[in-house]
PDB file of C-alpha atoms in Angstrom:
ATOM      1  CA  GLY A   1     -14.783   1.439   0.211  1.00  0.00           C
ATOM      2  CA  ALA A   2     -13.781  -0.968   2.925  1.00  0.00           C
ATOM      3  CA  VAL A   3     -12.503   0.474   6.175  1.00  0.00           C
ATOM      4  CA  VAL A   4      -9.415  -0.799   7.918  1.00  0.00           C
ATOM      5  CA  SER A   5      -8.732   0.693  11.327  1.00  0.00           C
ATOM      6  CA  GLN A   6      -5.216   0.642  12.730  1.00  0.00           C
ATOM      7  CA  HIS A   7      -4.139   1.572  16.257  1.00  0.00           C
ATOM      8  CA  PRO A   8      -2.171   3.181  17.693  1.00  0.00           C
ATOM      9  CA  SER A   9      -1.230   5.831  15.171  1.00  0.00           C
ATOM     10  CA  ARG A  10       1.950   6.638  16.988  1.00  0.00           C
ATOM     11  CA  VAL A  11       3.950   4.965  19.727  1.00  0.00           C
ATOM     12  CA  ILE A  12       7.189   5.846  21.441  1.00  0.00           C
ATOM     13  CA  CYS A  13       8.829   3.194  23.565  1.00  0.00           C
ATOM     14  CA  LYS A  14      12.055   2.345  25.279  1.00  0.00           C
ATOM     15  CA  SER A  15      14.472  -0.138  23.815  1.00  0.00           C
ATOM     16  CA  GLY A  16      13.694  -3.684  24.939  1.00  0.00           C
ATOM     17  CA  THR A  17       9.958  -3.264  25.309  1.00  0.00           C
ATOM     18  CA  SER A  18       7.323  -4.900  23.150  1.00  0.00           C
ATOM     19  CA  VAL A  19       4.757  -3.004  21.162  1.00  0.00           C
ATOM     20  CA  LYS A  20       1.450  -4.299  19.839  1.00  0.00           C
ATOM     21  CA  ILE A  21      -0.246  -2.811  16.793  1.00  0.00           C
ATOM     22  CA  GLU A  22      -3.849  -3.664  16.014  1.00  0.00           C
ATOM     23  CA  CYS A  23      -5.519  -3.776  12.647  1.00  0.00           C
ATOM     24  CA  ARG A  24      -9.284  -4.170  12.375  1.00  0.00           C
ATOM     25  CA  SER A  25     -11.556  -4.544   9.412  1.00  0.00           C
ATOM     26  CA  LEU A  26     -14.651  -2.562  10.325  1.00  0.00           C
ATOM     27  CA  ASP A  27     -17.181  -3.443   7.669  1.00  0.00           C
ATOM     28  CA  PHE A  28     -16.040  -6.720   6.206  1.00  0.00           C
ATOM     29  CA  GLN A  29     -14.499 -10.005   7.195  1.00  0.00           C
ATOM     30  CA  ALA A  30     -10.843 -10.199   6.411  1.00  0.00           C
ATOM     31  CA  THR A  31      -9.521 -13.714   6.199  1.00  0.00           C
ATOM     32  CA  THR A  32      -6.223 -12.299   5.058  1.00  0.00           C
ATOM     33  CA  MET A  33      -4.403  -9.201   6.193  1.00  0.00           C
ATOM     34  CA  PHE A  34      -1.008  -7.896   5.216  1.00  0.00           C
ATOM     35  CA  TRP A  35       1.639  -6.054   7.182  1.00  0.00           C
ATOM     36  CA  TYR A  36       4.026  -3.580   5.581  1.00  0.00           C
ATOM     37  CA  ARG A  37       6.946  -1.587   6.786  1.00  0.00           C
ATOM     38  CA  GLN A  38       7.965   1.772   5.370  1.00  0.00           C
ATOM     39  CA  PHE A  39      11.067   3.808   6.058  1.00  0.00           C
ATOM     40  CA  PRO A  40      11.133   7.578   5.449  1.00  0.00           C
ATOM     41  CA  LYS A  41      10.855   8.473   1.775  1.00  0.00           C
ATOM     42  CA  LYS A  42      10.920   4.807   0.819  1.00  0.00           C
ATOM     43  CA  SER A  43       8.318   2.508  -0.595  1.00  0.00           C
ATOM     44  CA  LEU A  44       6.240  -0.040   1.302  1.00  0.00           C
ATOM     45  CA  MET A  45       7.820  -3.416   1.936  1.00  0.00           C
ATOM     46  CA  LEU A  46       5.595  -6.413   2.574  1.00  0.00           C
ATOM     47  CA  MET A  47       6.611  -8.071   5.826  1.00  0.00           C
ATOM     48  CA  ALA A  48       4.083 -10.836   6.240  1.00  0.00           C
ATOM     49  CA  THR A  49       0.699 -12.175   5.294  1.00  0.00           C
ATOM     50  CA  SER A  50      -1.647 -12.820   8.179  1.00  0.00           C
ATOM     51  CA  ASN A  51      -4.200 -15.597   7.779  1.00  0.00           C
ATOM     52  CA  GLU A  52      -7.144 -16.017  10.116  1.00  0.00           C
ATOM     53  CA  GLY A  53      -6.827 -19.159  12.164  1.00  0.00           C
ATOM     54  CA  SER A  54      -3.408 -20.152  10.860  1.00  0.00           C
ATOM     55  CA  LYS A  55       0.211 -19.131  11.017  1.00  0.00           C
ATOM     56  CA  ALA A  56       1.366 -16.026   9.247  1.00  0.00           C
ATOM     57  CA  THR A  57       3.585 -16.220   6.195  1.00  0.00           C
ATOM     58  CA  TYR A  58       6.680 -14.080   6.471  1.00  0.00           C
ATOM     59  CA  GLU A  59       8.680 -12.567   3.656  1.00  0.00           C
ATOM     60  CA  GLN A  60      12.332 -13.416   3.275  1.00  0.00           C
ATOM     61  CA  GLY A  61      14.484 -11.589   5.761  1.00  0.00           C
ATOM     62  CA  VAL A  62      11.676 -10.844   8.223  1.00  0.00           C
ATOM     63  CA  GLU A  63      12.209 -12.467  11.621  1.00  0.00           C
ATOM     64  CA  LYS A  64       9.029 -14.213  12.719  1.00  0.00           C
ATOM     65  CA  ASP A  65      10.141 -14.266  16.352  1.00  0.00           C
ATOM     66  CA  LYS A  66      10.741 -10.544  16.229  1.00  0.00           C
ATOM     67  CA  PHE A  67       7.498  -9.614  14.545  1.00  0.00           C
ATOM     68  CA  LEU A  68       4.740 -11.753  16.035  1.00  0.00           C
ATOM     69  CA  ILE A  69       1.507 -11.797  14.094  1.00  0.00           C
ATOM     70  CA  ASN A  70      -1.792 -13.034  15.434  1.00  0.00           C
ATOM     71  CA  HIS A  71      -4.990 -13.231  13.410  1.00  0.00           C
ATOM     72  CA  ALA A  72      -7.443 -14.782  15.821  1.00  0.00           C
ATOM     73  CA  SER A  73     -10.640 -13.460  14.276  1.00  0.00           C
ATOM     74  CA  LEU A  74     -11.978 -12.393  10.920  1.00  0.00           C
ATOM     75  CA  THR A  75     -11.803  -8.748  11.919  1.00  0.00           C
ATOM     76  CA  LEU A  76      -8.605  -8.414  13.884  1.00  0.00           C
ATOM     77  CA  SER A  77      -4.923  -8.952  13.170  1.00  0.00           C
ATOM     78  CA  THR A  78      -2.148  -7.834  15.490  1.00  0.00           C
ATOM     79  CA  LEU A  79       1.541  -7.243  14.971  1.00  0.00           C
ATOM     80  CA  THR A  80       3.757  -7.319  18.039  1.00  0.00           C
ATOM     81  CA  VAL A  81       7.264  -5.976  17.754  1.00  0.00           C
ATOM     82  CA  THR A  82       9.091  -7.860  20.480  1.00  0.00           C
ATOM     83  CA  SER A  83      12.079  -6.449  22.340  1.00  0.00           C
ATOM     84  CA  ALA A  84      12.068  -3.403  20.138  1.00  0.00           C
ATOM     85  CA  HIS A  85      15.323  -1.672  19.268  1.00  0.00           C
ATOM     86  CA  PRO A  86      15.996   1.667  17.598  1.00  0.00           C
ATOM     87  CA  GLU A  87      16.455  -0.021  14.229  1.00  0.00           C
ATOM     88  CA  ASP A  88      12.850  -1.211  14.459  1.00  0.00           C
ATOM     89  CA  SER A  89      11.696   2.388  14.332  1.00  0.00           C
ATOM     90  CA  SER A  90       9.571   2.656  11.221  1.00  0.00           C
ATOM     91  CA  PHE A  91       6.082   3.238   9.854  1.00  0.00           C
ATOM     92  CA  TYR A  92       4.033   0.037   9.984  1.00  0.00           C
ATOM     93  CA  ILE A  93       0.923  -0.334   7.839  1.00  0.00           C
ATOM     94  CA  CYS A  94      -1.654  -3.074   7.649  1.00  0.00           C
ATOM     95  CA  SER A  95      -4.005  -3.800   4.796  1.00  0.00           C
ATOM     96  CA  SER A  96      -6.658  -6.199   3.708  1.00  0.00           C
ATOM     97  CA  ILE A  97      -7.824  -7.234   0.312  1.00  0.00           C
ATOM     98  CA  GLN A  98     -11.407  -6.955  -0.800  1.00  0.00           C
ATOM     99  CA  GLY A  99     -13.571  -6.692  -3.833  1.00  0.00           C
ATOM    100  CA  LEU A 100     -15.733  -8.965  -5.900  1.00  0.00           C
ATOM    101  CA  ALA A 101     -12.577 -10.707  -7.077  1.00  0.00           C
ATOM    102  CA  ASN A 102     -10.355  -9.660  -4.184  1.00  0.00           C
ATOM    103  CA  GLU A 103      -8.873  -7.008  -6.379  1.00  0.00           C
ATOM    104  CA  LYS A 104      -8.333  -4.063  -4.097  1.00  0.00           C
ATOM    105  CA  LEU A 105      -6.092  -3.427  -1.132  1.00  0.00           C
ATOM    106  CA  PHE A 106      -7.465  -1.262   1.662  1.00  0.00           C
ATOM    107  CA  PHE A 107      -4.945   0.128   4.092  1.00  0.00           C
ATOM    108  CA  GLY A 108      -4.949   1.182   7.693  1.00  0.00           C
ATOM    109  CA  SER A 109      -3.741   4.639   8.628  1.00  0.00           C
ATOM    110  CA  GLY A 110      -0.374   3.318   9.756  1.00  0.00           C
ATOM    111  CA  THR A 111       1.571   3.293  13.014  1.00  0.00           C
ATOM    112  CA  GLN A 112       4.703   5.317  13.508  1.00  0.00           C
ATOM    113  CA  LEU A 113       6.949   3.432  15.906  1.00  0.00           C
ATOM    114  CA  SER A 114       9.830   5.251  17.532  1.00  0.00           C
ATOM    115  CA  VAL A 115      12.150   3.218  19.755  1.00  0.00           C
ATOM    116  CA  LEU A 116      14.413   5.227  22.010  1.00  0.00           C
TER     117      LEU A 116
ATOM    118  CA  LEU B   1       6.269 -10.624 -10.514  1.00  0.00           C
ATOM    119  CA  ALA B   2       5.626  -7.701 -12.802  1.00  0.00           C
ATOM    120  CA  LYS B   3       8.112  -4.953 -12.010  1.00  0.00           C
ATOM    121  CA  THR B   4       6.989  -1.379 -12.405  1.00  0.00           C
ATOM    122  CA  THR B   5       8.937   1.735 -13.306  1.00  0.00           C
ATOM    123  CA  GLN B   6       7.677   5.237 -12.604  1.00  0.00           C
ATOM    124  CA  PRO B   7       9.260   8.680 -12.592  1.00  0.00           C
ATOM    125  CA  ILE B   8      10.597   9.466  -9.157  1.00  0.00           C
ATOM    126  CA  SER B   9       9.071  12.915  -9.040  1.00  0.00           C
ATOM    127  CA  MET B  10       6.891  15.351 -10.953  1.00  0.00           C
ATOM    128  CA  ASP B  11       5.941  18.959 -10.422  1.00  0.00           C
ATOM    129  CA  SER B  12       2.757  20.603 -11.597  1.00  0.00           C
ATOM    130  CA  TYR B  13       0.695  23.726 -10.993  1.00  0.00           C
ATOM    131  CA  GLU B  14      -2.768  24.024  -9.626  1.00  0.00           C
ATOM    132  CA  GLY B  15      -5.482  23.541 -12.208  1.00  0.00           C
ATOM    133  CA  GLN B  16      -3.332  21.571 -14.621  1.00  0.00           C
ATOM    134  CA  GLU B  17      -3.866  18.020 -15.759  1.00  0.00           C
ATOM    135  CA  VAL B  18      -1.193  15.620 -14.569  1.00  0.00           C
ATOM    136  CA  ASN B  19      -0.287  12.388 -16.298  1.00  0.00           C
ATOM    137  CA  ILE B  20       1.904   9.845 -14.546  1.00  0.00           C
ATOM    138  CA  THR B  21       3.098   6.924 -16.619  1.00  0.00           C
ATOM    139  CA  CYS B  22       4.079   3.538 -15.291  1.00  0.00           C
ATOM    140  CA  SER B  23       6.006   0.931 -17.279  1.00  0.00           C
ATOM    141  CA  HIS B  24       5.332  -2.744 -16.672  1.00  0.00           C
ATOM    142  CA  ASN B  25       6.888  -4.616 -19.557  1.00  0.00           C
ATOM    143  CA  ASN B  26       6.446  -8.110 -18.145  1.00  0.00           C
ATOM    144  CA  ILE B  27       2.813  -7.804 -17.141  1.00  0.00           C
ATOM    145  CA  ALA B  28       1.046 -11.160 -17.129  1.00  0.00           C
ATOM    146  CA  THR B  29      -2.293 -12.046 -18.662  1.00  0.00           C
ATOM    147  CA  ASN B  30      -4.133 -12.145 -15.339  1.00  0.00           C
ATOM    148  CA  ASP B  31      -2.565  -8.981 -13.958  1.00  0.00           C
ATOM    149  CA  TYR B  32      -4.547  -5.863 -13.208  1.00  0.00           C
ATOM    150  CA  ILE B  33      -3.092  -2.368 -12.872  1.00  0.00           C
ATOM    151  CA  THR B  34      -3.927  -0.452  -9.732  1.00  0.00           C
ATOM    152  CA  TRP B  35      -2.911   3.005  -8.582  1.00  0.00           C
ATOM    153  CA  TYR B  36      -2.667   4.173  -4.999  1.00  0.00           C
ATOM    154  CA  GLN B  37      -2.112   7.566  -3.422  1.00  0.00           C
ATOM    155  CA  GLN B  38      -0.196   8.068  -0.196  1.00  0.00           C
ATOM    156  CA  PHE B  39       0.098  11.170   1.945  1.00  0.00           C
ATOM    157  CA  PRO B  40       2.872  11.476   4.536  1.00  0.00           C
ATOM    158  CA  SER B  41       2.281   9.366   7.649  1.00  0.00           C
ATOM    159  CA  GLN B  42      -0.834   7.765   6.198  1.00  0.00           C
ATOM    160  CA  GLY B  43      -1.625   4.446   4.610  1.00  0.00           C
ATOM    161  CA  PRO B  44      -2.052   4.328   0.823  1.00  0.00           C
ATOM    162  CA  ARG B  45      -5.480   4.976  -0.612  1.00  0.00           C
ATOM    163  CA  PHE B  46      -6.959   3.218  -3.636  1.00  0.00           C
ATOM    164  CA  ILE B  47      -7.428   5.526  -6.621  1.00  0.00           C
ATOM    165  CA  ILE B  48      -8.291   3.460  -9.673  1.00  0.00           C
ATOM    166  CA  GLN B  49      -7.867   0.047 -11.235  1.00  0.00           C
ATOM    167  CA  GLY B  50      -8.017  -1.251 -14.776  1.00  0.00           C
ATOM    168  CA  TYR B  51      -7.210  -4.157 -17.033  1.00  0.00           C
ATOM    169  CA  LYS B  52      -7.229  -2.608 -20.479  1.00  0.00           C
ATOM    170  CA  THR B  53      -8.311   0.463 -22.468  1.00  0.00           C
ATOM    171  CA  LYS B  54      -9.635   3.288 -20.356  1.00  0.00           C
ATOM    172  CA  VAL B  55     -11.185   3.500 -16.921  1.00  0.00           C
ATOM    173  CA  THR B  56     -12.576   6.661 -15.371  1.00  0.00           C
ATOM    174  CA  ASN B  57     -13.939   7.410 -11.936  1.00  0.00           C
ATOM    175  CA  GLU B  58     -14.700  10.549  -9.990  1.00  0.00           C
ATOM    176  CA  VAL B  59     -11.073  11.335  -9.227  1.00  0.00           C
ATOM    177  CA  ALA B  60      -8.939  10.012 -12.081  1.00  0.00           C
ATOM    178  CA  SER B  61      -8.663   8.257 -15.396  1.00  0.00           C
ATOM    179  CA  LEU B  62      -6.464   5.320 -16.258  1.00  0.00           C
ATOM    180  CA  PHE B  63      -5.276   4.758 -19.797  1.00  0.00           C
ATOM    181  CA  ILE B  64      -3.914   1.375 -20.776  1.00  0.00           C
ATOM    182  CA  PRO B  65      -2.649   0.709 -24.335  1.00  0.00           C
ATOM    183  CA  ALA B  66      -3.408  -2.483 -26.158  1.00  0.00           C
ATOM    184  CA  ASP B  67      -0.091  -4.140 -25.298  1.00  0.00           C
ATOM    185  CA  ARG B  68      -0.628  -3.301 -21.585  1.00  0.00           C
ATOM    186  CA  LYS B  69       3.079  -2.738 -21.105  1.00  0.00           C
ATOM    187  CA  SER B  70       2.433   0.663 -19.624  1.00  0.00           C
ATOM    188  CA  SER B  71      -0.351   2.672 -18.074  1.00  0.00           C
ATOM    189  CA  THR B  72      -1.012   6.346 -17.456  1.00  0.00           C
ATOM    190  CA  LEU B  73      -2.795   7.806 -14.479  1.00  0.00           C
ATOM    191  CA  SER B  74      -4.447  11.083 -15.369  1.00  0.00           C
ATOM    192  CA  LEU B  75      -5.451  13.558 -12.661  1.00  0.00           C
ATOM    193  CA  PRO B  76      -7.608  16.381 -14.008  1.00  0.00           C
ATOM    194  CA  ARG B  77      -7.141  19.905 -12.652  1.00  0.00           C
ATOM    195  CA  VAL B  78      -4.909  19.089  -9.722  1.00  0.00           C
ATOM    196  CA  SER B  79      -4.981  21.083  -6.515  1.00  0.00           C
ATOM    197  CA  LEU B  80      -2.443  21.553  -3.740  1.00  0.00           C
ATOM    198  CA  SER B  81      -4.055  18.701  -1.829  1.00  0.00           C
ATOM    199  CA  ASP B  82      -3.094  16.281  -4.591  1.00  0.00           C
ATOM    200  CA  THR B  83       0.540  16.567  -3.528  1.00  0.00           C
ATOM    201  CA  ALA B  84       1.360  12.982  -2.587  1.00  0.00           C
ATOM    202  CA  VAL B  85       3.199   9.859  -3.647  1.00  0.00           C
ATOM    203  CA  TYR B  86       1.453   7.810  -6.324  1.00  0.00           C
ATOM    204  CA  TYR B  87       2.145   4.105  -6.658  1.00  0.00           C
ATOM    205  CA  CYS B  88       1.418   1.872  -9.623  1.00  0.00           C
ATOM    206  CA  LEU B  89       0.899  -1.781  -8.739  1.00  0.00           C
ATOM    207  CA  VAL B  90       0.570  -4.674 -11.132  1.00  0.00           C
ATOM    208  CA  GLY B  91      -0.645  -8.089 -10.116  1.00  0.00           C
ATOM    209  CA  ASP B  92      -3.208 -10.817 -10.244  1.00  0.00           C
ATOM    210  CA  PRO B  93      -5.997  -9.831  -7.840  1.00  0.00           C
ATOM    211  CA  SER B  94      -6.962 -13.424  -7.315  1.00  0.00           C
ATOM    212  CA  GLY B  95      -3.458 -14.165  -6.135  1.00  0.00           C
ATOM    213  CA  SER B  96      -1.699 -12.870  -3.083  1.00  0.00           C
ATOM    214  CA  ALA B  97      -0.660  -9.413  -2.011  1.00  0.00           C
ATOM    215  CA  ARG B  98       2.850 -10.798  -2.325  1.00  0.00           C
ATOM    216  CA  GLN B  99       2.380 -10.195  -6.018  1.00  0.00           C
ATOM    217  CA  LEU B 100       1.291  -6.631  -5.474  1.00  0.00           C
ATOM    218  CA  THR B 101       4.760  -5.244  -4.986  1.00  0.00           C
ATOM    219  CA  PHE B 102       5.126  -1.548  -4.408  1.00  0.00           C
ATOM    220  CA  GLY B 103       7.620   0.188  -6.636  1.00  0.00           C
ATOM    221  CA  SER B 104       9.347   3.427  -5.810  1.00  0.00           C
ATOM    222  CA  GLY B 105       6.312   5.560  -6.514  1.00  0.00           C
ATOM    223  CA  THR B 106       6.100   9.055  -7.979  1.00  0.00           C
ATOM    224  CA  GLN B 107       6.223  12.095  -5.720  1.00  0.00           C
ATOM    225  CA  LEU B 108       3.822  14.600  -7.224  1.00  0.00           C
ATOM    226  CA  THR B 109       4.233  18.152  -6.007  1.00  0.00           C
ATOM    227  CA  VAL B 110       1.513  20.621  -6.939  1.00  0.00           C
ATOM    228  CA  LEU B 111       2.636  24.209  -6.813  1.00  0.00           C
ATOM    229  CA  PRO B 112       0.417  27.275  -6.391  1.00  0.00           C
TER     230      PRO B 112
END
């Protein structure tokens, strides 16, 4: 299946700093990537849809100025958590959709963000 | 959006067959049913997808009745390494991932 590479796998930062998470599609071109957030023992929540060459679409309740998404190429999307605070601590996961009819989601390995 | 309902948790023993059922009463005509597996601190992994009847691959089978209002993921002869959360997603693959909403998932625990 398609491979989506996500880095870093884990990051610990001080409150007020910004953190960038990268998501790369290794063997296919991803015009669309998706960013999820997952709290412990909870399900995945879609945060935003990242479109190559255009602005991301954010889900209701997700602050676009807080979670900056850039999708400058067909293989790379980045999520920057700006001025991170402890409540931003979470597991962030990216994914891309692929298949003959775009029917399958392929996920990155996730990034555990801990803000002190 | 088709909402899904799954059991929160299930326990099984090694070597047994496990069946996890998902209810999706308001599934739409263009919706497919997809199952994902997630281990702790990892992204979900695609298991199987189907539209109707039965689909089988090297790791699982998916049974979908004629009315498509539910589906059952069948894992043959589970092992300890199958302990994970299993998510059932329902949506139109030609649409957006916004339609592919994750439900609560089922925590499967395989015991020795």
